[in-house]
Amino acid sequence: MALQEVGYPVCTLGEAKNRSDLVIFWGCNPIHAHPRHMGRYSVYARGFFRDRGRNDRTVIVVDPRKTDTTKLADIHIQLEPHKDYELACAMRAALRGYEFEVDSVAGVPVETIYEAMDLCKSAQFGQLYFGMGVTMSKGRHRNVDIAISLVIDLNAYTKFGLMPMRGHYNVNGFNQVVTWLTGYPFGVDLTRGYPRYNPGETCANDVLQRGETDMMLNIAADPGAHFPQKAIKHMTKIPLVCIDPHQTPTTEISNIVIPTSFSGLETGGTAYRMDGVPLELKKIIDVPEGVWTDKDVFEYMLKKVREML
Amino acid sequence: MVEIVKNVVCPFCGCLCDDIEVMVENNHIVGTKNACRIGHAKFMHFEGAVRYTEPLMRENKKDDFKKTDYETAIEETARLLVESKLPLMYGFSSIDCNAQHAAVNVGIDVGAILDNTASV
């Protein structure tokens, strides 16, 4: 969301691999959630200008907890939970050379903040990766907003980019597709016949928690396991259709379950990597007999919908 | 006979590692190379999960599911979407772009709210 408000300095993972000598992981734990990220792209990978791999890079991890990623960090900035916004503001202030009148901000000693900002300033090419720890703590997309502002400030001294750590393999792909078709990246409301976009009003959780939606079609996700209780409670009251090959907590509260094939295993297709690079998924094995693909299901559904309207 | 498929893109996380080697025997994946543990589990499909191969339907959520065919299940879904005042379509992050294209077109035609996991 914040990307639309202040812009978005990006690069591809290939560029990060070849050039970045300073890496910040903010609110993410790639060792567990993206196990090959550090090895392939961000930290240990030997790039064209970083041929010593890890030895050529400084790693800063911002996380309120000690994780397996923080163990590998050169600096672990252990902030208090939900104080990401404060910390980013303090970092921007430190970057501009302001003196602090306190000893610590967000539970982090000011010396650590100064030290981190000195490292960032003296880097040749920095890269900030942020995860759910930033977008899901207090402040939500405003945290990303301020992180982007920090990266823009850093670009006055050196090259710096940032990238969200995408969980599912094609989160970015949907954002691209729906932006191409409606003009907005997600949370698009088409009920009035034209696209509207207002996060906080038109996102899945908003309409579910307020009990506004009267039918839900869930596609290859598991809101029954990940959404707040209040949203799930509403999901149990309305007709729910689940398009998913597996039994999940969501299928248990569904009225209709439509299983499909696995994209990338049983059907090919296109997916967008977290940096926006589209890659071709391969078909490796055949679809089990009688099972339809996602594309077949939606094309047939489109045909039926057009007949009924 | 084990056949090795090279340079497979892993459909699990946003890294989309594209150097996976997958061993296939009689249309079953029997092993992988280069994949991480999560990716390996997705390929091998041994999470103890129950896979459905036929659409299921029930009127009341407290009843048991009854097996049905794709045409009926999709037609019923289309009817629910058309009759609903404020349908919500959520998910999309684990299907490929061609399927997303078709799904978004459904959403545009019925006037739905489209949202994916990026908003959670």
mmCIF file of N, CA, C and O in Angstrom, chain A residues 32 36 40-41 136 140 166-170 174 187-188 190-191 202 204 213-215 217 219 227 235 238 245-247 252-257 259-260 262 265-266 270 273-274 280 282 285-286 290 292 306, chain B residues 6 9 11-15 17-19 27 34 38 43 45 49-52 55-59 61 70-71 84-86 88-95 97 100 109-116 119-120:
data_model
loop_
_atom_site.group_PDB
_atom_site.id
_atom_site.type_symbol
_atom_site.label_atom_id
_atom_site.label_comp_id
_atom_site.label_asym_id
_atom_site.label_seq_id
_atom_site.Cartn_x
_atom_site.Cartn_y
_atom_site.Cartn_z
ATOM 1 N N HIS A 32 14.146 -19.436 7.882
ATOM 2 C CA HIS A 32 13.038 -20.385 7.969
ATOM 3 C C HIS A 32 11.977 -20.180 6.894
ATOM 4 O O HIS A 32 11.403 -21.134 6.400
ATOM 5 N N ARG A 36 16.328 -20.445 0.893
ATOM 6 C CA ARG A 36 17.425 -20.300 -0.054
ATOM 7 C C ARG A 36 17.683 -18.848 -0.438
ATOM 8 O O ARG A 36 18.543 -18.567 -1.268
ATOM 9 N N ARG A 40 21.100 -17.948 -2.254
ATOM 10 C CA ARG A 40 21.020 -17.744 -3.699
ATOM 11 C C ARG A 40 21.164 -16.283 -4.115
ATOM 12 O O ARG A 40 21.687 -15.991 -5.181
ATOM 13 N N TYR A 41 20.611 -15.381 -3.299
ATOM 14 C CA TYR A 41 20.526 -14.005 -3.769
ATOM 15 C C TYR A 41 21.199 -12.972 -2.864
ATOM 16 O O TYR A 41 21.887 -12.090 -3.339
ATOM 17 N N MET A 136 2.737 -6.308 9.506
ATOM 18 C CA MET A 136 1.691 -6.804 10.394
ATOM 19 C C MET A 136 1.754 -6.211 11.790
ATOM 20 O O MET A 136 0.895 -6.462 12.610
ATOM 21 N N ARG A 140 1.153 -0.927 10.430
ATOM 22 C CA ARG A 140 0.939 -1.633 9.164
ATOM 23 C C ARG A 140 1.623 -0.955 7.975
ATOM 24 O O ARG A 140 2.824 -0.831 7.963
ATOM 25 N N ARG A 166 8.031 -11.939 -0.354
ATOM 26 C CA ARG A 166 6.718 -12.515 -0.657
ATOM 27 C C ARG A 166 6.608 -13.937 -0.146
ATOM 28 O O ARG A 166 7.498 -14.743 -0.356
ATOM 29 N N GLY A 167 5.484 -14.234 0.487
ATOM 30 C CA GLY A 167 5.283 -15.564 1.046
ATOM 31 C C GLY A 167 4.917 -16.584 -0.004
ATOM 32 O O GLY A 167 5.679 -17.470 -0.321
ATOM 33 N N HIS A 168 3.724 -16.433 -0.632
ATOM 34 C CA HIS A 168 3.339 -17.370 -1.684
ATOM 35 C C HIS A 168 4.118 -17.061 -2.958
ATOM 36 O O HIS A 168 4.611 -15.962 -3.132
ATOM 37 N N TYR A 169 4.121 -18.039 -3.872
ATOM 38 C CA TYR A 169 5.001 -17.854 -5.023
ATOM 39 C C TYR A 169 4.492 -16.843 -6.034
ATOM 40 O O TYR A 169 5.253 -16.319 -6.819
ATOM 41 N N ASN A 170 3.194 -16.544 -6.026
ATOM 42 C CA ASN A 170 2.701 -15.649 -7.067
ATOM 43 C C ASN A 170 1.872 -14.496 -6.510
ATOM 44 O O ASN A 170 0.888 -14.090 -7.103
ATOM 45 N N PHE A 174 -0.422 -11.739 -8.977
ATOM 46 C CA PHE A 174 -1.810 -11.269 -8.893
ATOM 47 C C PHE A 174 -1.851 -9.744 -8.878
ATOM 48 O O PHE A 174 -2.701 -9.133 -9.522
ATOM 49 N N GLY A 187 -7.454 -5.613 -3.135
ATOM 50 C CA GLY A 187 -8.524 -4.910 -2.420
ATOM 51 C C GLY A 187 -9.359 -4.043 -3.352
ATOM 52 O O GLY A 187 -9.712 -2.916 -3.027
ATOM 53 N N VAL A 188 -9.678 -4.571 -4.552
ATOM 54 C CA VAL A 188 -10.435 -3.793 -5.533
ATOM 55 C C VAL A 188 -11.919 -4.102 -5.381
ATOM 56 O O VAL A 188 -12.323 -5.254 -5.373
ATOM 57 N N LEU A 190 -15.437 -3.910 -7.113
ATOM 58 C CA LEU A 190 -16.043 -3.690 -8.425
ATOM 59 C C LEU A 190 -17.570 -3.702 -8.343
ATOM 60 O O LEU A 190 -18.246 -3.746 -9.361
ATOM 61 N N THR A 191 -18.110 -3.665 -7.115
ATOM 62 C CA THR A 191 -19.554 -3.837 -6.952
ATOM 63 C C THR A 191 -20.345 -2.682 -7.557
ATOM 64 O O THR A 191 -21.507 -2.834 -7.878
ATOM 65 N N THR A 202 -12.120 -1.884 1.606
ATOM 66 C CA THR A 202 -12.417 -2.829 0.535
ATOM 67 C C THR A 202 -11.529 -4.072 0.557
ATOM 68 O O THR A 202 -11.509 -4.815 -0.415
ATOM 69 N N ALA A 204 -10.295 -7.895 2.070
ATOM 70 C CA ALA A 204 -11.025 -9.094 2.480
ATOM 71 C C ALA A 204 -11.404 -9.043 3.961
ATOM 72 O O ALA A 204 -12.557 -9.264 4.332
ATOM 73 N N THR A 213 -19.992 -8.790 3.502
ATOM 74 C CA THR A 213 -20.046 -9.646 2.322
ATOM 75 C C THR A 213 -21.043 -10.779 2.546
ATOM 76 O O THR A 213 -21.203 -11.269 3.653
ATOM 77 N N ASP A 214 -21.773 -11.164 1.479
ATOM 78 C CA ASP A 214 -22.790 -12.203 1.639
ATOM 79 C C ASP A 214 -22.445 -13.458 0.849
ATOM 80 O O ASP A 214 -23.266 -14.344 0.701
ATOM 81 N N MET A 215 -21.235 -13.544 0.316
ATOM 82 C CA MET A 215 -20.796 -14.768 -0.361
ATOM 83 C C MET A 215 -19.287 -14.652 -0.552
ATOM 84 O O MET A 215 -18.784 -13.567 -0.826
ATOM 85 N N LEU A 217 -15.742 -16.496 -2.286
ATOM 86 C CA LEU A 217 -15.065 -17.487 -3.119
ATOM 87 C C LEU A 217 -13.595 -17.444 -2.734
ATOM 88 O O LEU A 217 -12.930 -16.416 -2.905
ATOM 89 N N ILE A 219 -9.812 -18.799 -3.204
ATOM 90 C CA ILE A 219 -9.032 -19.445 -4.252
ATOM 91 C C ILE A 219 -7.625 -19.748 -3.760
ATOM 92 O O ILE A 219 -6.818 -18.835 -3.573
ATOM 93 N N PHE A 227 -6.975 -16.052 9.150
ATOM 94 C CA PHE A 227 -7.709 -14.810 9.397
ATOM 95 C C PHE A 227 -8.077 -14.694 10.877
ATOM 96 O O PHE A 227 -8.149 -15.685 11.589
ATOM 97 N N MET A 235 -17.387 -15.967 8.011
ATOM 98 C CA MET A 235 -17.244 -16.934 6.914
ATOM 99 C C MET A 235 -18.111 -18.171 7.133
ATOM 100 O O MET A 235 -18.565 -18.794 6.178
ATOM 101 N N ILE A 238 -21.885 -17.395 5.846
ATOM 102 C CA ILE A 238 -22.232 -17.099 4.451
ATOM 103 C C ILE A 238 -21.873 -18.276 3.551
ATOM 104 O O ILE A 238 -21.040 -19.113 3.929
ATOM 105 N N PRO A 245 -6.873 -27.828 -3.857
ATOM 106 C CA PRO A 245 -6.736 -29.277 -4.009
ATOM 107 C C PRO A 245 -6.755 -30.038 -2.680
ATOM 108 O O PRO A 245 -6.961 -31.243 -2.662
ATOM 109 N N HIS A 246 -6.512 -29.343 -1.569
ATOM 110 C CA HIS A 246 -6.351 -30.039 -0.287
ATOM 111 C C HIS A 246 -7.501 -29.804 0.677
ATOM 112 O O HIS A 246 -8.209 -28.816 0.588
ATOM 113 N N GLN A 247 -7.559 -30.691 1.647
ATOM 114 C CA GLN A 247 -8.426 -30.454 2.799
ATOM 115 C C GLN A 247 -7.722 -29.444 3.705
ATOM 116 O O GLN A 247 -6.570 -29.659 4.090
ATOM 117 N N GLU A 252 -13.268 -27.093 5.480
ATOM 118 C CA GLU A 252 -14.148 -27.633 6.517
ATOM 119 C C GLU A 252 -15.378 -26.768 6.762
ATOM 120 O O GLU A 252 -16.392 -27.255 7.237
ATOM 121 N N ILE A 253 -15.281 -25.466 6.467
ATOM 122 C CA ILE A 253 -16.447 -24.595 6.669
ATOM 123 C C ILE A 253 -17.036 -24.153 5.327
ATOM 124 O O ILE A 253 -17.787 -23.188 5.257
ATOM 125 N N SER A 254 -16.687 -24.869 4.249
ATOM 126 C CA SER A 254 -17.178 -24.497 2.918
ATOM 127 C C SER A 254 -18.476 -25.208 2.588
ATOM 128 O O SER A 254 -18.796 -26.249 3.154
ATOM 129 N N ASN A 255 -19.195 -24.639 1.609
ATOM 130 C CA ASN A 255 -20.364 -25.313 1.054
ATOM 131 C C ASN A 255 -19.993 -26.086 -0.206
ATOM 132 O O ASN A 255 -20.572 -27.114 -0.497
ATOM 133 N N ILE A 256 -19.071 -25.522 -0.975
ATOM 134 C CA ILE A 256 -18.639 -26.193 -2.198
ATOM 135 C C ILE A 256 -17.109 -26.231 -2.194
ATOM 136 O O ILE A 256 -16.462 -25.239 -1.850
ATOM 137 N N VAL A 257 -16.549 -27.383 -2.528
ATOM 138 C CA VAL A 257 -15.099 -27.502 -2.684
ATOM 139 C C VAL A 257 -14.827 -27.922 -4.126
ATOM 140 O O VAL A 257 -15.379 -28.918 -4.594
ATOM 141 N N PRO A 259 -11.728 -28.996 -6.305
ATOM 142 C CA PRO A 259 -10.291 -29.252 -6.349
ATOM 143 C C PRO A 259 -9.722 -29.000 -7.741
ATOM 144 O O PRO A 259 -10.407 -29.217 -8.742
ATOM 145 N N THR A 260 -8.500 -28.520 -7.780
ATOM 146 C CA THR A 260 -7.857 -28.265 -9.072
ATOM 147 C C THR A 260 -6.455 -28.864 -9.061
ATOM 148 O O THR A 260 -6.003 -29.391 -8.047
ATOM 149 N N PHE A 262 -2.203 -28.788 -9.402
ATOM 150 C CA PHE A 262 -1.157 -27.936 -8.839
ATOM 151 C C PHE A 262 -0.451 -27.186 -9.960
ATOM 152 O O PHE A 262 0.133 -27.811 -10.846
ATOM 153 N N LEU A 265 3.474 -27.941 -10.953
ATOM 154 C CA LEU A 265 3.779 -29.371 -10.880
ATOM 155 C C LEU A 265 3.016 -30.097 -11.984
ATOM 156 O O LEU A 265 3.583 -30.816 -12.792
ATOM 157 N N GLU A 266 1.697 -29.868 -12.016
ATOM 158 C CA GLU A 266 0.847 -30.594 -12.960
ATOM 159 C C GLU A 266 0.405 -29.728 -14.137
ATOM 160 O O GLU A 266 -0.045 -30.241 -15.146
ATOM 161 N N THR A 270 2.681 -18.908 -15.698
ATOM 162 C CA THR A 270 3.638 -17.837 -15.432
ATOM 163 C C THR A 270 3.497 -17.401 -13.980
ATOM 164 O O THR A 270 2.390 -17.345 -13.470
ATOM 165 N N ARG A 273 8.295 -13.417 -9.606
ATOM 166 C CA ARG A 273 9.158 -13.508 -8.431
ATOM 167 C C ARG A 273 8.970 -12.250 -7.582
ATOM 168 O O ARG A 273 8.401 -11.267 -8.031
ATOM 169 N N MET A 274 9.475 -12.284 -6.326
ATOM 170 C CA MET A 274 9.256 -11.149 -5.414
ATOM 171 C C MET A 274 9.807 -9.831 -5.951
ATOM 172 O O MET A 274 9.354 -8.766 -5.578
ATOM 173 N N GLU A 280 8.667 -18.826 -16.003
ATOM 174 C CA GLU A 280 7.773 -19.841 -16.563
ATOM 175 C C GLU A 280 7.751 -21.058 -15.642
ATOM 176 O O GLU A 280 8.795 -21.653 -15.356
ATOM 177 N N LYS A 282 6.950 -24.967 -14.855
ATOM 178 C CA LYS A 282 6.986 -26.152 -15.725
ATOM 179 C C LYS A 282 5.932 -27.167 -15.326
ATOM 180 O O LYS A 282 5.606 -27.296 -14.156
ATOM 181 N N ILE A 285 4.542 -33.433 -14.074
ATOM 182 C CA ILE A 285 3.777 -34.689 -14.110
ATOM 183 C C ILE A 285 2.370 -34.407 -14.626
ATOM 184 O O ILE A 285 1.959 -33.257 -14.729
ATOM 185 N N ASP A 286 1.636 -35.464 -14.936
ATOM 186 C CA ASP A 286 0.294 -35.295 -15.480
ATOM 187 C C ASP A 286 -0.722 -35.023 -14.372
ATOM 188 O O ASP A 286 -0.545 -35.454 -13.235
ATOM 189 N N GLY A 290 -9.418 -36.665 -14.565
ATOM 190 C CA GLY A 290 -10.685 -36.037 -14.194
ATOM 191 C C GLY A 290 -10.546 -34.726 -13.451
ATOM 192 O O GLY A 290 -11.536 -34.034 -13.250
ATOM 193 N N TRP A 292 -9.680 -30.840 -13.027
ATOM 194 C CA TRP A 292 -9.563 -29.683 -13.904
ATOM 195 C C TRP A 292 -8.435 -28.767 -13.421
ATOM 196 O O TRP A 292 -8.079 -28.775 -12.254
ATOM 197 N N ARG A 306 -21.674 -15.369 -17.565
ATOM 198 C CA ARG A 306 -22.160 -14.536 -18.687
ATOM 199 C C ARG A 306 -23.515 -15.012 -19.188
ATOM 200 O O ARG A 306 -24.312 -14.194 -19.657
ATOM 201 N N LYS B 6 15.263 -30.924 -15.342
ATOM 202 C CA LYS B 6 16.152 -29.873 -14.819
ATOM 203 C C LYS B 6 15.522 -28.494 -14.912
ATOM 204 O O LYS B 6 14.570 -28.279 -15.663
ATOM 205 N N VAL B 9 11.105 -24.464 -11.889
ATOM 206 C CA VAL B 9 10.835 -23.345 -10.979
ATOM 207 C C VAL B 9 10.017 -23.865 -9.806
ATOM 208 O O VAL B 9 9.000 -24.525 -9.997
ATOM 209 N N PRO B 11 7.357 -23.842 -7.075
ATOM 210 C CA PRO B 11 6.157 -23.055 -6.789
ATOM 211 C C PRO B 11 5.829 -23.010 -5.305
ATOM 212 O O PRO B 11 4.748 -23.366 -4.906
ATOM 213 N N PHE B 12 6.763 -22.565 -4.485
ATOM 214 C CA PHE B 12 6.372 -22.384 -3.088
ATOM 215 C C PHE B 12 6.434 -20.918 -2.659
ATOM 216 O O PHE B 12 5.407 -20.294 -2.487
ATOM 217 N N CYS B 13 7.609 -20.354 -2.461
ATOM 218 C CA CYS B 13 7.654 -18.991 -1.929
ATOM 219 C C CYS B 13 8.017 -17.987 -3.015
ATOM 220 O O CYS B 13 8.233 -18.333 -4.170
ATOM 221 N N GLY B 14 8.092 -16.731 -2.639
ATOM 222 C CA GLY B 14 8.349 -15.662 -3.593
ATOM 223 C C GLY B 14 9.741 -15.669 -4.193
ATOM 224 O O GLY B 14 10.029 -14.885 -5.085
ATOM 225 N N CYS B 15 10.636 -16.540 -3.721
ATOM 226 C CA CYS B 15 11.986 -16.615 -4.289
ATOM 227 C C CYS B 15 11.974 -17.270 -5.672
ATOM 228 O O CYS B 15 12.877 -17.023 -6.466
ATOM 229 N N CYS B 17 12.920 -20.159 -6.862
ATOM 230 C CA CYS B 17 14.212 -20.733 -7.253
ATOM 231 C C CYS B 17 14.008 -21.519 -8.553
ATOM 232 O O CYS B 17 13.093 -22.330 -8.657
ATOM 233 N N ASP B 18 14.869 -21.263 -9.548
ATOM 234 C CA ASP B 18 14.624 -21.857 -10.864
ATOM 235 C C ASP B 18 15.690 -22.885 -11.239
ATOM 236 O O ASP B 18 15.938 -23.132 -12.409
ATOM 237 N N ASP B 19 16.342 -23.465 -10.231
ATOM 238 C CA ASP B 19 17.405 -24.423 -10.538
ATOM 239 C C ASP B 19 17.112 -25.800 -9.939
ATOM 240 O O ASP B 19 18.008 -26.584 -9.696
ATOM 241 N N ASN B 27 5.160 -41.020 -13.564
ATOM 242 C CA ASN B 27 4.286 -39.891 -13.275
ATOM 243 C C ASN B 27 4.204 -39.542 -11.781
ATOM 244 O O ASN B 27 3.261 -38.907 -11.323
ATOM 245 N N ASN B 34 18.542 -29.590 -4.952
ATOM 246 C CA ASN B 34 18.679 -28.129 -4.817
ATOM 247 C C ASN B 34 17.529 -27.448 -4.074
ATOM 248 O O ASN B 34 17.684 -26.314 -3.643
ATOM 249 N N ILE B 38 11.184 -26.692 2.506
ATOM 250 C CA ILE B 38 9.774 -26.386 2.254
ATOM 251 C C ILE B 38 9.430 -26.719 0.805
ATOM 252 O O ILE B 38 8.397 -27.307 0.509
ATOM 253 N N PHE B 43 7.018 -30.349 -3.500
ATOM 254 C CA PHE B 43 7.154 -31.264 -4.642
ATOM 255 C C PHE B 43 6.751 -32.683 -4.267
ATOM 256 O O PHE B 43 6.048 -33.372 -4.995
ATOM 257 N N HIS B 45 4.962 -33.682 -1.738
ATOM 258 C CA HIS B 45 3.560 -33.772 -1.418
ATOM 259 C C HIS B 45 3.292 -34.811 -0.327
ATOM 260 O O HIS B 45 2.394 -35.616 -0.409
ATOM 261 N N ALA B 49 -1.340 -34.642 3.809
ATOM 262 C CA ALA B 49 -2.544 -33.906 3.452
ATOM 263 C C ALA B 49 -3.527 -34.797 2.708
ATOM 264 O O ALA B 49 -3.151 -35.764 2.071
ATOM 265 N N VAL B 50 -4.794 -34.435 2.817
ATOM 266 C CA VAL B 50 -5.851 -35.136 2.091
ATOM 267 C C VAL B 50 -6.093 -34.378 0.794
ATOM 268 O O VAL B 50 -6.385 -33.190 0.817
ATOM 269 N N ARG B 51 -5.910 -35.052 -0.328
ATOM 270 C CA ARG B 51 -6.166 -34.372 -1.603
ATOM 271 C C ARG B 51 -7.526 -34.771 -2.150
ATOM 272 O O ARG B 51 -7.858 -35.952 -2.197
ATOM 273 N N TYR B 52 -8.304 -33.773 -2.545
ATOM 274 C CA TYR B 52 -9.585 -34.052 -3.180
ATOM 275 C C TYR B 52 -9.372 -34.198 -4.684
ATOM 276 O O TYR B 52 -8.571 -33.484 -5.275
ATOM 277 N N PRO B 55 -15.144 -32.614 -7.052
ATOM 278 C CA PRO B 55 -15.807 -31.513 -6.348
ATOM 279 C C PRO B 55 -16.812 -32.034 -5.309
ATOM 280 O O PRO B 55 -17.397 -33.100 -5.490
ATOM 281 N N LEU B 56 -16.948 -31.271 -4.238
ATOM 282 C CA LEU B 56 -17.867 -31.655 -3.156
ATOM 283 C C LEU B 56 -18.862 -30.529 -2.933
ATOM 284 O O LEU B 56 -18.535 -29.362 -3.098
ATOM 285 N N MET B 57 -20.065 -30.896 -2.551
ATOM 286 C CA MET B 57 -21.091 -29.880 -2.301
ATOM 287 C C MET B 57 -21.929 -30.247 -1.086
ATOM 288 O O MET B 57 -22.090 -31.425 -0.781
ATOM 289 N N ARG B 58 -22.452 -29.236 -0.386
ATOM 290 C CA ARG B 58 -23.449 -29.463 0.670
ATOM 291 C C ARG B 58 -24.253 -28.177 0.843
ATOM 292 O O ARG B 58 -23.731 -27.074 0.663
ATOM 293 N N GLU B 59 -25.513 -28.361 1.159
ATOM 294 C CA GLU B 59 -26.409 -27.215 1.320
ATOM 295 C C GLU B 59 -26.127 -26.533 2.664
ATOM 296 O O GLU B 59 -25.881 -25.352 2.750
ATOM 297 N N LYS B 61 -23.832 -26.290 6.195
ATOM 298 C CA LYS B 61 -22.440 -26.531 6.578
ATOM 299 C C LYS B 61 -22.288 -27.620 7.625
ATOM 300 O O LYS B 61 -21.196 -28.095 7.886
ATOM 301 N N TYR B 70 -17.798 -31.438 -11.923
ATOM 302 C CA TYR B 70 -17.284 -30.069 -12.048
ATOM 303 C C TYR B 70 -18.346 -29.110 -12.575
ATOM 304 O O TYR B 70 -18.482 -27.989 -12.078
ATOM 305 N N GLU B 71 -19.098 -29.559 -13.606
ATOM 306 C CA GLU B 71 -20.085 -28.665 -14.226
ATOM 307 C C GLU B 71 -21.088 -28.164 -13.190
ATOM 308 O O GLU B 71 -21.365 -26.964 -13.110
ATOM 309 N N SER B 84 -25.344 -12.922 -5.366
ATOM 310 C CA SER B 84 -24.832 -12.227 -4.188
ATOM 311 C C SER B 84 -24.765 -10.721 -4.433
ATOM 312 O O SER B 84 -24.513 -10.256 -5.534
ATOM 313 N N LYS B 85 -25.009 -9.940 -3.366
ATOM 314 C CA LYS B 85 -24.935 -8.480 -3.481
ATOM 315 C C LYS B 85 -23.497 -8.003 -3.374
ATOM 316 O O LYS B 85 -23.087 -7.057 -4.025
ATOM 317 N N LEU B 86 -22.725 -8.636 -2.472
ATOM 318 C CA LEU B 86 -21.342 -8.211 -2.273
ATOM 319 C C LEU B 86 -20.446 -9.454 -2.180
ATOM 320 O O LEU B 86 -20.067 -9.864 -1.090
ATOM 321 N N LEU B 88 -17.154 -11.725 -2.350
ATOM 322 C CA LEU B 88 -15.726 -11.500 -2.097
ATOM 323 C C LEU B 88 -14.942 -12.626 -2.731
ATOM 324 O O LEU B 88 -15.231 -13.797 -2.514
ATOM 325 N N MET B 89 -13.959 -12.282 -3.549
ATOM 326 C CA MET B 89 -13.052 -13.294 -4.097
ATOM 327 C C MET B 89 -11.680 -13.045 -3.502
ATOM 328 O O MET B 89 -11.105 -11.969 -3.676
ATOM 329 N N TYR B 90 -11.199 -14.038 -2.784
ATOM 330 C CA TYR B 90 -9.952 -13.848 -2.034
ATOM 331 C C TYR B 90 -8.989 -15.003 -2.300
ATOM 332 O O TYR B 90 -9.419 -16.130 -2.510
ATOM 333 N N GLY B 91 -7.718 -14.721 -2.282
ATOM 334 C CA GLY B 91 -6.707 -15.768 -2.442
ATOM 335 C C GLY B 91 -5.773 -15.419 -3.572
ATOM 336 O O GLY B 91 -5.026 -14.443 -3.467
ATOM 337 N N PHE B 92 -5.825 -16.174 -4.651
ATOM 338 C CA PHE B 92 -5.124 -15.909 -5.914
ATOM 339 C C PHE B 92 -3.607 -16.061 -5.884
ATOM 340 O O PHE B 92 -2.986 -16.075 -6.934
ATOM 341 N N SER B 93 -2.993 -16.138 -4.691
ATOM 342 C CA SER B 93 -1.539 -16.029 -4.661
ATOM 343 C C SER B 93 -0.824 -17.321 -5.022
ATOM 344 O O SER B 93 0.371 -17.311 -5.243
ATOM 345 N N SER B 94 -1.544 -18.428 -5.072
ATOM 346 C CA SER B 94 -0.892 -19.685 -5.420
ATOM 347 C C SER B 94 -1.485 -20.291 -6.692
ATOM 348 O O SER B 94 -1.566 -21.498 -6.826
ATOM 349 N N ILE B 95 -1.931 -19.447 -7.611
ATOM 350 C CA ILE B 95 -2.308 -19.947 -8.941
ATOM 351 C C ILE B 95 -1.521 -19.132 -9.960
ATOM 352 O O ILE B 95 -1.031 -18.054 -9.649
ATOM 353 N N CYS B 97 -0.601 -16.951 -13.522
ATOM 354 C CA CYS B 97 -1.161 -15.686 -14.003
ATOM 355 C C CYS B 97 -2.310 -15.877 -14.992
ATOM 356 O O CYS B 97 -3.236 -15.077 -15.022
ATOM 357 N N GLN B 100 -5.297 -16.480 -12.993
ATOM 358 C CA GLN B 100 -5.665 -15.224 -12.322
ATOM 359 C C GLN B 100 -6.416 -14.314 -13.280
ATOM 360 O O GLN B 100 -7.400 -13.670 -12.916
ATOM 361 N N ASP B 109 -17.057 -9.198 -14.088
ATOM 362 C CA ASP B 109 -18.410 -9.392 -14.617
ATOM 363 C C ASP B 109 -19.480 -9.422 -13.523
ATOM 364 O O ASP B 109 -20.554 -8.867 -13.698
ATOM 365 N N VAL B 110 -19.173 -10.075 -12.383
ATOM 366 C CA VAL B 110 -20.205 -10.167 -11.344
ATOM 367 C C VAL B 110 -20.153 -8.981 -10.384
ATOM 368 O O VAL B 110 -21.045 -8.812 -9.573
ATOM 369 N N GLY B 111 -19.126 -8.139 -10.468
ATOM 370 C CA GLY B 111 -19.005 -7.016 -9.556
ATOM 371 C C GLY B 111 -18.623 -7.482 -8.166
ATOM 372 O O GLY B 111 -19.377 -7.334 -7.210
ATOM 373 N N ALA B 112 -17.433 -8.050 -8.044
ATOM 374 C CA ALA B 112 -16.994 -8.608 -6.764
ATOM 375 C C ALA B 112 -15.913 -7.734 -6.145
ATOM 376 O O ALA B 112 -15.406 -6.806 -6.785
ATOM 377 N N ILE B 113 -15.567 -8.055 -4.901
ATOM 378 C CA ILE B 113 -14.370 -7.488 -4.291
ATOM 379 C C ILE B 113 -13.252 -8.490 -4.502
ATOM 380 O O ILE B 113 -13.404 -9.670 -4.190
ATOM 381 N N LEU B 114 -12.152 -8.038 -5.105
ATOM 382 C CA LEU B 114 -11.020 -8.929 -5.358
ATOM 383 C C LEU B 114 -9.897 -8.564 -4.408
ATOM 384 O O LEU B 114 -9.517 -7.406 -4.319
ATOM 385 N N ASP B 115 -9.372 -9.569 -3.720
ATOM 386 C CA ASP B 115 -8.301 -9.267 -2.780
ATOM 387 C C ASP B 115 -7.373 -10.458 -2.689
ATOM 388 O O ASP B 115 -7.808 -11.598 -2.818
ATOM 389 N N ASN B 116 -6.103 -10.202 -2.489
ATOM 390 C CA ASN B 116 -5.192 -11.335 -2.330
ATOM 391 C C ASN B 116 -4.445 -11.254 -1.013
ATOM 392 O O ASN B 116 -4.683 -10.366 -0.192
ATOM 393 N N SER B 119 -2.846 -8.227 1.314
ATOM 394 C CA SER B 119 -3.534 -7.268 2.177
ATOM 395 C C SER B 119 -3.632 -7.742 3.617
ATOM 396 O O SER B 119 -3.978 -6.973 4.503
ATOM 397 N N VAL B 120 -3.340 -9.005 3.865
ATOM 398 C CA VAL B 120 -3.565 -9.557 5.208
ATOM 399 C C VAL B 120 -2.600 -8.931 6.225
ATOM 400 O O VAL B 120 -1.439 -8.780 5.941
#
